């Protein structure tokens, strides 16, 4: 049932608005701190993340602490009604520490330690670094644990999967393997297929993760790094959990990269937070960027069973990445900020509050520019979002409960990158494929959870699992039960090829019993260059009532129905006339196999038909104009409807009933026009959305 989740902190029941705040860079000019407080009020900021890279300001020399500046800042924040998301500083090692203790620096494959400097590059196994982190974290928790401004711990920053090949990491890796393979080296050698090129491992000590020719080994190395990062994170939180059990703990994920298994990491945090930097205006297709970003927001919400997440970083204007860096055009800041809320964020936070005078990020977008005042477009647009969020207290904690799930799995992605690239090369495009199977729902206003193969499928009615090359243990059985019990599944070519060790499954794909579920055997997959033509034509009178011919791209498989019905066939290539899309009744459910990689022109009508057949709930009944979306958050009593237009031209959305504009209170009915990059937030009271 729809319900309301508690706010991230009982101390603040508003949507959070603010960002990364680095007053430690301005200790020589503390008058700037007072300007910050004035400007935060003007911008409608109610929360800032402090101290993320402040270790050398907190402990300038070993064992000598300087908390005066942070005392002053936290007091000022509290006095001004701004909450503090207090960071632990492990993301950036102080220079004195990196020089005094080389063991905290990562070791490269050539056996050299990295130089001091940079960030996010500490060894995760170093007992000394863990101890140093715990010491400083304990000091922070002792000193600020009961500070009225403190609402949340921001542990470290953007943990990554960088390699460290030091003895400590290798020993920990071998322990991890001993556990995983129950101390049985034969099992490990089998899983790695190590007879290949004579790589048989005679003992645990000879296992080093530097040889990319063994895919199973590389997969385990990725698994280990996730495990080790979570272990490190947990070590960091020991003093926080002990001294401040009431203050929730998070860290900012980067789930736009298949680095760590963020799904596994999510279990260790109290609330999921992530940093979102979409490539607005960079690709020529803001609509696709919007759908891709929506997918990632949905993923963050799904990681904690639907609990609202925190948008921890976003850029008010111009990022520092991208080949050609684009400022957000007028309207995009408001639209992209509301997008996060529409998909389940309870915050809009930025990197960064104020531009520093020096360093790599001195030109990175910020609420406060070097001009130092509020008369900038950047500031005005942020202040506009601040004023808007302040009117949406009712949204805090509202939920989204999709009946559709997209499976985007990290272990599968790692395996595709390592193990499948030898077959598909550049045609893998896993993230694009996932987005292609997400966008039709987004464009229809049907809510989607984005889950991995470990998630429970029982609460969904439709599950789509593009390019599911690797099947994790137990997943195929779960999917089979899901379909048998009435669920609808959609899978695409090159799925069900390998097991958790990236060992090819024998007997024909898709393996692990999925041939029976989908009623097809996939014999071979062909790769295509962009100039090659492959048409896919819908079969007359097919039960989905699909018509027309559509271009397939990149990869197509030759499949043989084994019980499935052919819905579309290939028109070109040596496999012309054979099935490209099939449907199979299995148990009480249906299983569709898309042997060709098809684009939105096919996927939109295909999924719209499935949604209609299953009568899946839509945010509004009407078909939405291209480039727009409608998302709904509800507590079961009040529905908040978010209508967004990612087009550069206006779009008209027809409403089926009257709503109230959540910002102005006016009644809204009939056809409403969303301007270029426009957004409307409407609400209505009543029973839970139908
Ligand atoms: C990341 C980091 C921030 C900052 C921004 C710049 O998200 O967490 O410290 O470097 O990128 O885009
Ligand atoms: Zn190490």
PDB file of C-alpha atoms and ligand atoms in Angstrom, residues 20 52-53 119-120 154 157-158 252 254 275-277 313 315 319-321 351 361 364, ligand 1:
ATOM      1  CA  UNK A  20      28.807  20.803  -0.704  1.00  0.00           C
ATOM      2  CA  UNK A  52      34.258  16.491   2.818  1.00  0.00           C
ATOM      3  CA  UNK A  53      37.902  17.193   2.009  1.00  0.00           C
ATOM      4  CA  UNK A 119      42.014  11.947  -3.936  1.00  0.00           C
ATOM      5  CA  UNK A 120      39.906   8.810  -3.498  1.00  0.00           C
ATOM      6  CA  UNK A 154      28.275  11.857   4.772  1.00  0.00           C
ATOM      7  CA  UNK A 157      33.144  10.690  -0.830  1.00  0.00           C
ATOM      8  CA  UNK A 158      32.475   8.735  -3.995  1.00  0.00           C
ATOM      9  CA  UNK A 252      27.383   9.377  -2.171  1.00  0.00           C
ATOM     10  CA  UNK A 254      28.154   6.957  -8.502  1.00  0.00           C
ATOM     11  CA  UNK A 275      25.708  12.288  -7.437  1.00  0.00           C
ATOM     12  CA  UNK A 276      24.000  13.058 -10.720  1.00  0.00           C
ATOM     13  CA  UNK A 277      25.768  14.803 -13.583  1.00  0.00           C
ATOM     14  CA  UNK A 313      25.323  16.362  -5.763  1.00  0.00           C
ATOM     15  CA  UNK A 315      25.495  20.973 -10.770  1.00  0.00           C
ATOM     16  CA  UNK A 319      30.248  20.725 -14.839  1.00  0.00           C
ATOM     17  CA  UNK A 320      33.995  20.212 -15.168  1.00  0.00           C
ATOM     18  CA  UNK A 321      33.640  17.022 -17.145  1.00  0.00           C
ATOM     19  CA  UNK A 351      28.302  20.454  -5.913  1.00  0.00           C
ATOM     20  CA  UNK A 361      37.150  22.819  -9.616  1.00  0.00           C
ATOM     21  CA  UNK A 364      32.804  24.179 -11.630  1.00  0.00           C
TER      22      UNK A 364
HETATM   23  C1  LIG B   1      32.151  14.536  -7.781  1.00  0.00           C
HETATM   24  C2  LIG B   1      32.748  14.785  -6.427  1.00  0.00           C
HETATM   25  C3  LIG B   1      32.836  16.225  -6.059  1.00  0.00           C
HETATM   26  C4  LIG B   1      33.258  17.053  -7.243  1.00  0.00           C
HETATM   27  C5  LIG B   1      32.290  16.814  -8.370  1.00  0.00           C
HETATM   28  C6  LIG B   1      32.591  17.657  -9.587  1.00  0.00           C
HETATM   29  O1  LIG B   1      30.832  14.244  -7.789  1.00  0.00           O
HETATM   30  O2  LIG B   1      32.112  14.086  -5.392  1.00  0.00           O
HETATM   31  O3  LIG B   1      33.787  16.338  -5.011  1.00  0.00           O
HETATM   32  O4  LIG B   1      34.535  16.701  -7.644  1.00  0.00           O
HETATM   33  O5  LIG B   1      32.374  15.485  -8.762  1.00  0.00           O
HETATM   34  O6  LIG B   1      31.707  17.382 -10.621  1.00  0.00           O
END
